[in-house]
Amino acid sequence: MSNKKYYIKTFGCQMNVYDSNRIAGILQNLGYTEASNAKSADLIIFNTCHIREKAAEKVFSDLGRIYLLKQERAEQGLDTIIGVVGCVVQAEDEQIAKRAPFVDFATGPLTYHRLPEILAKIARKKGQSIIDTEFPAEAKFDFLPENKSQGGCSFLAIQEGCDNFCTYCVVPYTRGVEYSRPVDEVIKEARRLVKSGSCELNLLGQNVNSYHGEDGNGKERNLAYLLRQLAEIDGLERIRYTTSYPADVDDDLISCHHDIKKLMPYLHLPVQSGSDKILKAMNRRHTSGDYLKIIEKLKKANPDLRMSSDFIVGFPGEEDKDFQATLNIVKEVGYIQAFSFKYSRRAGTPAALMPNQVEEKIKKERLNILQDMLFSYQLNFNKECVGKIMPVLFESKGRHKGQLIGRTPYMQNLHAELSNDCLNKIINVQVTEATTNSLSGKAV
Ligand code: SAH
Ligand code: SF4
Ligand code: F3S
């Protein structure tokens, strides 16, 4: 197996980034090394996302390009294995077999720990493709090799799957029911990541604040408990968690934002819409009023806390007044960052069958208006930061020589002139300039 190279292309959310990292760990254990590009790889893996139509379609068009590459390599006498993993596989395994028959294997987000077995099978029976989309009885985390830190900040998956069934969303179907990793396992992985160089951990889950992992005595513990345990780890300086579901934010979790200084003053709490009629049709278990109350409590716990959110415009039945309510909640909260999307009809979800689908033209108009407003709040906040001194965790090299890029406590990108030995360290920086998407600063 030696000398073989892999290339992984990741689409979608942070959970997929985490999964790709763990897949890389499996492949390294099998003797593979990372290729610098797809062309030089013997094994090419696409880790895919199914959340919106565009994301899924991109996978198929990119796969077409990879097939050409496989043919080019074959002319040079080189074998290439093409694999697809992630959420598209779970949702569209038949489509993959039909639209991309050249794919050698496809495995869902819950079964990629079986990769060694799958690759061995492929080696044995050449030319036959393998598709594995089971929701397995075993937890994949128990079968993965130990993961390495991803630099100054590492992702750590603590929870997977979602039982919320928002009517627009594919995640409950692609990632399955909610599963929480045991407390001790999370702590062990956290210690290992910190020991190997991470001073920030970002705890991941599709619905992370529904965490209910068992402790060593078999007692179920919540996210607040886990955060307090993690905060005790020496060398761990920053903790984040994402993504949270508003109705599952409880008082215990809110108090963590007061008590735990390592918890960053930034929270991604998607509201999706400001209209109670639309929230109900989305099957979100919160009204706009509930949501604002949660934020009020959170800000009381930590007045420095700033918010980000996801929004969907043009959900079926969304009228002008519903869209206005979304703009109103933006004004009320003043998000410092946000992701906003046009509603995308996903087969198999209840909203796809709802009457009153909104015209594409209106979706586009609403998205433009919303994004203009979101960007103006983002720029305002960034400008407010000019002159302030912030601790910045530098994670990568910048485009120019002698420049590093890092993140502030508020997840803003910041670049500064710094030598490479500042990489993966937290350095105090005075912010000197701000644009919508980034800050510049000088180390102090
Ligand atoms: N678990 C997270 C994130 C889910 S996916 C949460 O509940 O917030 C990330 C975002 O994609 C969602 O928050 C939502 O805004 C958006 N999204 C999901 N399904 C969508 C769809 N069918 N059309 C448009 N946007 C969608
Ligand atoms: Fe999807 Fe809703 Fe679950 Fe988030 S909470 S993953 S939007 S079903
Ligand atoms: Fe996409 Fe799956 Fe994440 S659908 S957003 S990769 S959970």
Short mmCIF file of C-alpha atoms and ligand atoms in Angstrom, two decimals:
data_model
loop_
_atom_site.label_atom_id
_atom_site.label_comp_id
_atom_site.label_asym_id
_atom_site.label_seq_id
_atom_site.Cartn_x
_atom_site.Cartn_y
_atom_site.Cartn_z
CA MET A 1 0.00 0.00 0.00
CA SER A 2 2.94 2.37 0.39
CA ASN A 3 3.49 5.34 -1.97
CA LYS A 4 -0.23 5.63 -2.66
CA LYS A 5 -1.66 9.14 -2.49
CA TYR A 6 -5.10 10.42 -1.56
CA TYR A 7 -6.95 13.62 -2.35
CA ILE A 8 -10.12 14.65 -0.50
CA LYS A 9 -12.43 17.40 -1.69
CA THR A 10 -14.85 18.62 0.96
CA PHE A 11 -18.24 20.24 0.33
CA GLY A 12 -20.72 21.43 2.95
CA CYS A 13 -20.60 22.13 6.63
CA GLN A 14 -17.96 22.00 9.38
CA MET A 15 -19.07 18.48 10.24
CA ASN A 16 -17.90 17.42 6.80
CA VAL A 17 -14.57 19.18 7.37
CA TYR A 18 -14.21 17.19 10.59
CA ASP A 19 -15.18 13.95 8.84
CA SER A 20 -12.68 14.57 6.02
CA ASN A 21 -9.98 15.01 8.59
CA ARG A 22 -10.89 11.68 10.18
CA ILE A 23 -11.01 10.00 6.77
CA ALA A 24 -7.50 11.34 6.13
CA GLY A 25 -6.48 9.71 9.44
CA ILE A 26 -7.85 6.33 8.30
CA LEU A 27 -6.00 6.60 4.97
CA GLN A 28 -2.73 7.60 6.64
CA ASN A 29 -3.06 4.52 8.84
CA LEU A 30 -3.33 2.47 5.66
CA GLY A 31 -0.07 3.99 4.40
CA TYR A 32 -1.47 6.66 2.11
CA THR A 33 0.01 10.17 2.00
CA GLU A 34 -1.77 13.36 0.99
CA ALA A 35 -1.52 14.41 -2.67
CA SER A 36 -1.13 18.09 -3.47
CA ASN A 37 -3.79 17.87 -6.20
CA ALA A 38 -6.34 15.44 -7.65
CA LYS A 39 -4.17 14.73 -10.70
CA SER A 40 -1.44 13.07 -8.66
CA ALA A 41 -3.82 11.05 -6.46
CA ASP A 42 -4.44 7.29 -6.65
CA LEU A 43 -7.54 7.71 -4.50
CA ILE A 44 -9.89 10.67 -4.89
CA ILE A 45 -12.68 11.14 -2.37
CA PHE A 46 -15.53 13.64 -2.56
CA ASN A 47 -17.12 14.39 0.79
CA THR A 48 -20.48 15.73 -0.29
CA CYS A 49 -23.32 17.99 0.89
CA HIS A 50 -27.01 17.66 0.07
CA ILE A 51 -28.42 20.66 1.90
CA ARG A 52 -29.45 22.73 -1.14
CA GLU A 53 -29.94 21.73 -4.77
CA LYS A 54 -26.90 23.73 -5.88
CA ALA A 55 -24.61 21.94 -3.43
CA ALA A 56 -25.74 18.51 -4.62
CA GLU A 57 -25.59 19.38 -8.34
CA LYS A 58 -22.05 20.69 -7.94
CA VAL A 59 -20.99 17.23 -6.78
CA PHE A 60 -22.22 15.62 -9.98
CA SER A 61 -20.62 18.20 -12.29
CA ASP A 62 -17.29 17.98 -10.44
CA LEU A 63 -17.45 14.18 -10.57
CA GLY A 64 -17.69 14.39 -14.36
CA ARG A 65 -14.40 16.29 -14.39
CA ILE A 66 -12.76 13.73 -12.13
CA TYR A 67 -13.80 10.96 -14.50
CA LEU A 68 -11.89 12.68 -17.33
CA LEU A 69 -8.88 12.81 -15.04
CA LYS A 70 -9.23 9.11 -14.29
CA GLN A 71 -9.20 8.40 -18.04
CA GLU A 72 -6.12 10.59 -18.56
CA ARG A 73 -4.32 8.75 -15.79
CA ALA A 74 -5.38 5.39 -17.24
CA GLU A 75 -3.67 6.36 -20.51
CA GLN A 76 -0.48 6.71 -18.50
CA GLY A 77 -1.07 3.28 -16.98
CA LEU A 78 -2.16 4.65 -13.59
CA ASP A 79 -5.15 3.32 -11.63
CA THR A 80 -7.45 5.78 -9.86
CA ILE A 81 -10.07 4.89 -7.29
CA ILE A 82 -12.93 7.39 -7.04
CA GLY A 83 -15.03 7.44 -3.89
CA VAL A 84 -17.99 9.52 -2.81
CA VAL A 85 -18.86 9.93 0.86
CA GLY A 86 -21.17 12.18 2.87
CA CYS A 87 -24.75 13.37 2.67
CA VAL A 88 -25.38 13.07 -1.09
CA VAL A 89 -24.63 9.35 -0.84
CA GLN A 90 -27.15 8.87 1.95
CA ALA A 91 -29.86 10.69 0.01
CA GLU A 92 -29.09 9.75 -3.58
CA ASP A 93 -27.24 6.45 -3.70
CA GLU A 94 -29.23 5.34 -6.76
CA GLN A 95 -28.54 8.61 -8.54
CA ILE A 96 -24.83 8.14 -8.00
CA ALA A 97 -24.94 4.65 -9.48
CA LYS A 98 -26.91 6.03 -12.43
CA ARG A 99 -25.27 9.41 -13.06
CA ALA A 100 -21.72 8.49 -12.07
CA PRO A 101 -21.34 4.75 -12.71
CA PHE A 102 -17.54 5.13 -12.74
CA VAL A 103 -17.54 5.76 -8.98
CA ASP A 104 -15.79 2.84 -7.27
CA PHE A 105 -17.39 3.23 -3.87
CA ALA A 106 -19.91 5.38 -2.06
CA THR A 107 -20.48 5.45 1.67
CA GLY A 108 -22.76 7.57 3.84
CA PRO A 109 -21.64 9.90 6.65
CA LEU A 110 -22.17 7.23 9.30
CA THR A 111 -20.24 4.39 7.69
CA TYR A 112 -16.92 5.83 6.54
CA HIS A 113 -15.12 4.01 9.37
CA ARG A 114 -15.57 0.94 7.16
CA LEU A 115 -13.24 2.45 4.55
CA PRO A 116 -10.36 -0.02 5.13
CA GLU A 117 -12.75 -2.91 4.47
CA ILE A 118 -14.21 -1.17 1.41
CA LEU A 119 -10.78 -0.43 -0.08
CA ALA A 120 -9.68 -4.03 0.49
CA LYS A 121 -12.81 -5.26 -1.30
CA ILE A 122 -12.11 -2.96 -4.24
CA ALA A 123 -8.56 -4.28 -4.46
CA ARG A 124 -10.00 -7.80 -4.66
CA LYS A 125 -12.81 -7.25 -7.17
CA LYS A 126 -11.77 -4.66 -9.65
CA GLY A 127 -14.39 -2.80 -11.62
CA GLN A 128 -17.34 -3.39 -9.28
CA SER A 129 -18.65 -0.46 -7.30
CA ILE A 130 -19.59 -0.66 -3.63
CA ILE A 131 -22.34 1.39 -2.03
CA ASP A 132 -22.87 1.43 1.74
CA THR A 133 -25.63 3.66 3.07
CA GLU A 134 -26.64 1.75 6.15
CA PHE A 135 -27.48 3.52 9.41
CA PRO A 136 -25.16 1.19 11.30
CA ALA A 137 -25.79 -0.17 14.79
CA GLU A 138 -22.22 0.59 15.84
CA ALA A 139 -21.01 4.14 16.47
CA LYS A 140 -18.42 5.10 13.87
CA PHE A 141 -16.44 7.03 16.48
CA ASP A 142 -15.55 3.74 18.21
CA PHE A 143 -13.83 2.50 15.06
CA LEU A 144 -11.81 5.50 13.98
CA PRO A 145 -8.08 5.87 14.58
CA GLU A 146 -7.02 8.64 16.98
CA ASN A 147 -7.21 12.00 15.26
CA LYS A 148 -4.51 14.66 15.21
CA SER A 149 -4.97 18.33 15.92
CA GLN A 150 -5.88 20.47 12.92
CA GLY A 151 -3.65 23.33 14.08
CA GLY A 152 -4.38 26.09 16.59
CA CYS A 153 -8.10 25.40 16.38
CA SER A 154 -9.56 21.92 16.02
CA PHE A 155 -13.08 20.75 15.39
CA LEU A 156 -14.37 18.09 17.73
CA ALA A 157 -17.63 16.30 16.85
CA ILE A 158 -19.59 15.61 20.04
CA GLN A 159 -23.03 14.99 18.59
CA GLU A 160 -24.36 13.90 15.24
CA GLY A 161 -27.76 13.65 13.59
CA CYS A 162 -30.92 15.62 14.20
CA ASP A 163 -34.42 14.78 15.45
CA ASN A 164 -35.90 18.20 14.76
CA PHE A 165 -37.24 17.63 11.26
CA CYS A 166 -37.52 21.23 10.14
CA THR A 167 -39.77 20.84 7.11
CA TYR A 168 -37.20 22.16 4.60
CA CYS A 169 -34.18 20.19 5.78
CA VAL A 170 -32.52 16.96 4.62
CA VAL A 171 -30.17 16.55 7.59
CA PRO A 172 -32.41 14.22 9.67
CA TYR A 173 -32.52 11.92 6.63
CA THR A 174 -28.81 12.11 5.76
CA ARG A 175 -27.28 12.07 9.24
CA GLY A 176 -29.91 10.00 11.00
CA VAL A 177 -31.18 10.24 14.57
CA GLU A 178 -29.38 12.20 17.26
CA TYR A 179 -26.39 10.51 18.81
CA SER A 180 -24.17 11.97 21.55
CA ARG A 181 -20.66 10.71 22.18
CA PRO A 182 -19.91 9.73 25.79
CA VAL A 183 -18.42 12.46 28.01
CA ASP A 184 -15.17 10.61 28.72
CA GLU A 185 -14.54 9.96 25.04
CA VAL A 186 -14.99 13.66 24.25
CA ILE A 187 -12.69 14.73 27.10
CA LYS A 188 -10.05 12.24 25.98
CA GLU A 189 -10.17 13.50 22.41
CA ALA A 190 -10.08 17.11 23.65
CA ARG A 191 -6.98 16.45 25.77
CA ARG A 192 -5.28 14.78 22.85
CA LEU A 193 -6.05 17.68 20.50
CA VAL A 194 -4.80 20.23 23.03
CA LYS A 195 -1.65 18.22 23.69
CA SER A 196 -0.91 18.11 19.98
CA GLY A 197 -1.14 21.88 19.57
CA SER A 198 -4.70 23.18 19.61
CA CYS A 199 -5.55 25.96 22.05
CA GLU A 200 -9.07 26.34 20.66
CA LEU A 201 -11.73 23.68 20.27
CA ASN A 202 -14.94 24.05 18.31
CA LEU A 203 -17.45 21.43 19.45
CA LEU A 204 -19.58 20.28 16.56
CA GLY A 205 -23.02 18.80 16.19
CA GLN A 206 -25.95 19.26 13.82
CA ASN A 207 -27.90 20.11 16.94
CA VAL A 208 -25.03 20.50 19.37
CA ASN A 209 -26.95 21.85 22.35
CA SER A 210 -29.18 18.78 22.45
CA TYR A 211 -26.03 16.95 23.60
CA HIS A 212 -26.88 14.25 26.16
CA GLY A 213 -23.83 11.99 26.35
CA GLU A 214 -23.32 9.51 29.16
CA ASP A 215 -20.68 10.04 31.82
CA GLY A 216 -18.57 7.22 33.31
CA ASN A 217 -21.48 6.18 35.56
CA GLY A 218 -23.97 5.94 32.73
CA LYS A 219 -25.65 9.21 33.73
CA GLU A 220 -26.76 11.48 30.89
CA ARG A 221 -25.04 14.87 30.91
CA ASN A 222 -25.90 18.04 29.02
CA LEU A 223 -23.76 20.41 27.00
CA ALA A 224 -23.33 22.76 29.98
CA TYR A 225 -21.80 19.91 32.00
CA LEU A 226 -19.47 19.02 29.16
CA LEU A 227 -18.38 22.65 28.71
CA ARG A 228 -17.54 22.96 32.41
CA GLN A 229 -15.46 19.78 32.23
CA LEU A 230 -13.63 20.90 29.12
CA ALA A 231 -12.90 24.32 30.61
CA GLU A 232 -10.71 22.57 33.21
CA ILE A 233 -8.24 21.37 30.57
CA ASP A 234 -4.90 23.18 30.91
CA GLY A 235 -3.67 24.65 27.65
CA LEU A 236 -7.18 24.89 26.23
CA GLU A 237 -7.84 28.60 25.98
CA ARG A 238 -10.89 28.98 23.78
CA ILE A 239 -14.07 26.96 23.43
CA ARG A 240 -16.86 27.33 20.87
CA TYR A 241 -19.82 25.15 20.01
CA THR A 242 -21.95 25.03 16.89
CA THR A 243 -24.75 24.70 15.67
CA SER A 244 -27.36 25.30 18.32
CA TYR A 245 -31.10 24.93 18.11
CA PRO A 246 -32.87 27.87 19.83
CA ALA A 247 -35.55 25.83 21.64
CA ASP A 248 -32.84 23.68 23.25
CA VAL A 249 -30.92 26.59 24.80
CA ASP A 250 -31.59 26.10 28.52
CA ASP A 251 -30.69 28.21 31.57
CA ASP A 252 -27.80 25.92 32.47
CA LEU A 253 -26.20 26.57 29.08
CA ILE A 254 -26.89 30.29 29.36
CA SER A 255 -25.10 30.42 32.72
CA CYS A 256 -22.00 28.92 31.07
CA HIS A 257 -21.72 32.12 29.05
CA HIS A 258 -21.36 33.96 32.35
CA ASP A 259 -19.18 31.48 34.23
CA ILE A 260 -16.76 30.08 31.66
CA LYS A 261 -14.24 32.67 30.56
CA LYS A 262 -12.85 30.30 27.92
CA LEU A 263 -16.19 30.27 26.14
CA MET A 264 -15.88 32.75 23.26
CA PRO A 265 -18.33 35.70 23.19
CA TYR A 266 -19.82 34.64 19.87
CA LEU A 267 -22.75 32.32 19.28
CA HIS A 268 -24.25 30.97 16.08
CA LEU A 269 -27.95 30.60 16.80
CA PRO A 270 -29.96 30.23 13.58
CA VAL A 271 -33.41 31.80 13.64
CA GLN A 272 -34.21 31.09 9.92
CA SER A 273 -37.13 33.55 9.77
CA GLY A 274 -38.62 36.37 11.85
CA SER A 275 -42.21 35.44 11.00
CA ASP A 276 -44.08 33.22 13.45
CA LYS A 277 -46.31 31.92 10.67
CA ILE A 278 -43.27 30.79 8.68
CA LEU A 279 -41.45 29.42 11.75
CA LYS A 280 -44.50 27.29 12.44
CA ALA A 281 -44.62 26.03 8.85
CA MET A 282 -40.91 25.27 9.15
CA ASN A 283 -41.66 23.18 12.26
CA ARG A 284 -39.18 25.21 14.29
CA ARG A 285 -40.11 24.89 17.95
CA HIS A 286 -39.63 28.60 18.67
CA THR A 287 -41.40 31.85 17.90
CA SER A 288 -39.54 35.07 17.17
CA GLY A 289 -40.46 36.19 20.71
CA ASP A 290 -38.99 33.04 22.29
CA TYR A 291 -35.84 33.58 20.30
CA LEU A 292 -35.43 37.21 21.35
CA LYS A 293 -35.98 36.24 24.97
CA ILE A 294 -33.17 33.68 24.77
CA ILE A 295 -30.84 36.31 23.33
CA GLU A 296 -31.79 38.76 26.05
CA LYS A 297 -30.89 36.17 28.70
CA LEU A 298 -27.64 35.27 26.95
CA LYS A 299 -26.62 38.93 26.77
CA LYS A 300 -27.43 39.36 30.42
CA ALA A 301 -25.11 36.42 31.17
CA ASN A 302 -22.37 37.94 29.04
CA PRO A 303 -22.90 41.51 27.76
CA ASP A 304 -19.99 41.07 25.30
CA LEU A 305 -21.78 38.23 23.51
CA ARG A 306 -22.50 38.78 19.79
CA MET A 307 -24.71 36.67 17.56
CA SER A 308 -24.73 35.12 14.14
CA SER A 309 -27.53 33.27 12.37
CA ASP A 310 -28.77 31.43 9.29
CA PHE A 311 -31.75 32.69 7.30
CA ILE A 312 -33.96 31.20 4.63
CA VAL A 313 -35.95 33.53 2.36
CA GLY A 314 -38.79 32.45 0.10
CA PHE A 315 -40.00 29.53 2.19
CA PRO A 316 -43.40 28.35 0.82
CA GLY A 317 -46.11 30.81 1.82
CA GLU A 318 -43.69 33.62 2.73
CA GLU A 319 -45.44 36.91 2.02
CA ASP A 320 -44.02 40.43 2.08
CA LYS A 321 -45.06 40.93 5.69
CA ASP A 322 -43.29 37.70 6.71
CA PHE A 323 -40.15 38.86 4.99
CA GLN A 324 -40.47 42.24 6.76
CA ALA A 325 -40.58 40.35 10.06
CA THR A 326 -37.26 38.73 9.13
CA LEU A 327 -35.75 42.17 8.45
CA ASN A 328 -37.13 43.34 11.78
CA ILE A 329 -35.45 40.57 13.73
CA VAL A 330 -32.16 41.40 12.01
CA LYS A 331 -32.54 45.00 13.19
CA GLU A 332 -33.46 43.85 16.66
CA VAL A 333 -30.51 41.50 17.11
CA GLY A 334 -27.90 43.25 14.94
CA TYR A 335 -26.09 40.08 13.90
CA ILE A 336 -22.37 40.51 13.38
CA GLN A 337 -22.27 37.69 10.79
CA ALA A 338 -24.88 35.55 9.05
CA PHE A 339 -25.51 33.06 6.31
CA SER A 340 -28.61 33.55 4.19
CA PHE A 341 -30.10 31.32 1.53
CA LYS A 342 -32.95 31.15 -0.93
CA TYR A 343 -35.27 28.31 0.01
CA SER A 344 -34.31 25.23 -2.01
CA ARG A 345 -36.91 22.52 -2.59
CA ARG A 346 -35.51 19.19 -1.40
CA ALA A 347 -37.20 15.95 -2.49
CA GLY A 348 -38.53 13.93 0.43
CA THR A 349 -38.94 16.91 2.79
CA PRO A 350 -42.48 18.10 3.67
CA ALA A 351 -41.93 21.69 2.49
CA ALA A 352 -41.18 20.50 -1.05
CA LEU A 353 -44.84 19.49 -1.33
CA MET A 354 -46.31 22.63 0.24
CA PRO A 355 -48.51 24.87 -1.90
CA ASN A 356 -47.60 28.55 -2.37
CA GLN A 357 -44.02 27.96 -3.45
CA VAL A 358 -42.39 31.37 -3.88
CA GLU A 359 -41.24 32.51 -7.32
CA GLU A 360 -37.50 32.48 -7.97
CA LYS A 361 -37.52 36.19 -8.86
CA ILE A 362 -39.01 37.13 -5.50
CA LYS A 363 -36.60 34.87 -3.64
CA LYS A 364 -33.71 36.61 -5.38
CA GLU A 365 -35.03 40.09 -4.56
CA ARG A 366 -35.58 39.22 -0.92
CA LEU A 367 -32.17 37.62 -0.59
CA ASN A 368 -30.50 40.76 -2.00
CA ILE A 369 -32.35 43.02 0.40
CA LEU A 370 -31.59 40.78 3.39
CA GLN A 371 -27.93 40.37 2.50
CA ASP A 372 -27.44 44.13 2.04
CA MET A 373 -28.80 44.64 5.52
CA LEU A 374 -26.76 41.79 7.05
CA PHE A 375 -23.56 43.07 5.42
CA SER A 376 -24.15 46.58 6.74
CA TYR A 377 -24.41 45.26 10.31
CA GLN A 378 -21.32 43.15 9.76
CA LEU A 379 -19.35 46.13 8.43
CA ASN A 380 -20.54 48.34 11.28
CA PHE A 381 -19.39 45.87 13.88
CA ASN A 382 -16.04 45.39 12.14
CA LYS A 383 -15.56 49.18 12.09
CA GLU A 384 -16.43 49.42 15.77
CA CYS A 385 -13.49 47.09 16.39
CA VAL A 386 -10.92 49.50 14.91
CA GLY A 387 -8.60 50.74 17.66
CA LYS A 388 -9.50 47.86 20.00
CA ILE A 389 -6.98 45.30 21.20
CA MET A 390 -8.07 41.70 20.65
CA PRO A 391 -6.51 38.31 21.27
CA VAL A 392 -6.19 36.67 17.85
CA LEU A 393 -5.46 33.02 17.17
CA PHE A 394 -3.26 32.90 14.05
CA GLU A 395 -3.97 29.82 11.97
CA SER A 396 -2.57 30.24 8.45
CA LYS A 397 -0.16 32.14 6.26
CA GLY A 398 -1.52 35.15 4.39
CA ARG A 399 -1.28 35.87 0.70
CA HIS A 400 1.70 38.19 1.19
CA LYS A 401 5.02 37.15 2.64
CA GLY A 402 5.38 37.87 6.34
CA GLN A 403 1.62 37.99 6.85
CA LEU A 404 -0.50 35.67 8.97
CA ILE A 405 -4.27 35.24 9.13
CA GLY A 406 -6.11 34.56 12.34
CA ARG A 407 -9.47 34.78 14.00
CA THR A 408 -10.66 37.16 16.68
CA PRO A 409 -12.93 36.01 19.53
CA TYR A 410 -15.83 37.09 17.29
CA MET A 411 -14.76 34.84 14.39
CA GLN A 412 -13.63 37.79 12.28
CA ASN A 413 -10.69 37.09 9.97
CA LEU A 414 -7.76 39.33 10.77
CA HIS A 415 -4.41 39.67 9.02
CA ALA A 416 -1.25 41.08 10.50
CA GLU A 417 2.45 41.24 9.72
CA LEU A 418 3.90 38.48 11.86
CA SER A 419 6.61 35.85 11.65
CA ASN A 420 5.71 32.20 11.15
CA ASP A 421 6.56 31.27 14.73
CA CYS A 422 3.35 33.06 15.75
CA LEU A 423 1.32 30.41 13.89
CA ASN A 424 -1.16 28.53 16.10
CA LYS A 425 -0.65 31.04 18.91
CA ILE A 426 -2.92 33.66 20.44
CA ILE A 427 -1.41 37.13 20.10
CA ASN A 428 -2.78 40.49 21.20
CA VAL A 429 -3.42 42.67 18.19
CA GLN A 430 -4.64 46.22 17.80
CA VAL A 431 -7.17 46.44 14.98
CA THR A 432 -6.15 49.12 12.45
CA GLU A 433 -8.56 48.66 9.52
CA ALA A 434 -11.87 47.01 8.78
CA THR A 435 -13.80 45.90 5.70
CA THR A 436 -16.98 43.81 5.52
CA ASN A 437 -15.08 40.52 5.45
CA SER A 438 -11.86 41.10 7.32
CA LEU A 439 -9.78 43.15 9.71
CA SER A 440 -6.14 44.22 9.67
CA GLY A 441 -4.10 44.73 12.78
CA LYS A 442 -0.72 45.19 14.43
CA ALA A 443 0.68 43.00 17.19
CA VAL A 444 1.02 44.95 20.46
N1 SAH B 1 -28.21 22.16 12.17
C1 SAH B 1 -28.05 23.47 11.78
C2 SAH B 1 -27.63 23.69 10.34
C3 SAH B 1 -28.37 22.99 9.28
S1 SAH B 1 -27.93 23.30 7.63
C4 SAH B 1 -29.29 24.25 12.16
O1 SAH B 1 -30.29 23.71 12.50
O2 SAH B 1 -29.25 25.44 12.13
C5 SAH B 1 -27.38 24.95 7.58
C6 SAH B 1 -28.39 25.93 7.09
O3 SAH B 1 -28.79 25.63 5.78
C7 SAH B 1 -29.68 25.97 7.86
O4 SAH B 1 -29.55 26.66 9.06
C8 SAH B 1 -30.61 26.63 6.89
O5 SAH B 1 -30.57 28.03 7.01
C9 SAH B 1 -30.04 26.23 5.53
N2 SAH B 1 -30.90 25.27 4.86
C10 SAH B 1 -31.21 24.02 5.23
N3 SAH B 1 -32.07 23.46 4.34
C11 SAH B 1 -32.31 24.39 3.40
C12 SAH B 1 -33.12 24.43 2.23
N4 SAH B 1 -33.87 23.41 1.86
N5 SAH B 1 -33.11 25.56 1.47
C13 SAH B 1 -32.37 26.63 1.85
N6 SAH B 1 -31.59 26.65 2.94
C14 SAH B 1 -31.56 25.55 3.71
FE1 SF4 B 2 -31.98 20.71 9.74
FE2 SF4 B 2 -33.60 21.80 11.48
FE3 SF4 B 2 -32.07 19.77 12.22
FE4 SF4 B 2 -30.96 22.12 11.71
S1 SF4 B 2 -32.44 21.68 13.36
S2 SF4 B 2 -30.25 20.15 11.01
S3 SF4 B 2 -32.22 22.91 10.06
S4 SF4 B 2 -33.73 19.70 10.74
FE1 F3S B 3 -24.48 19.39 4.00
FE2 F3S B 3 -24.71 17.13 5.27
FE3 F3S B 3 -23.56 19.21 6.42
S1 F3S B 3 -26.19 17.99 3.92
S2 F3S B 3 -24.62 20.92 5.53
S3 F3S B 3 -22.81 18.15 4.67
S4 F3S B 3 -24.86 17.69 7.40
#
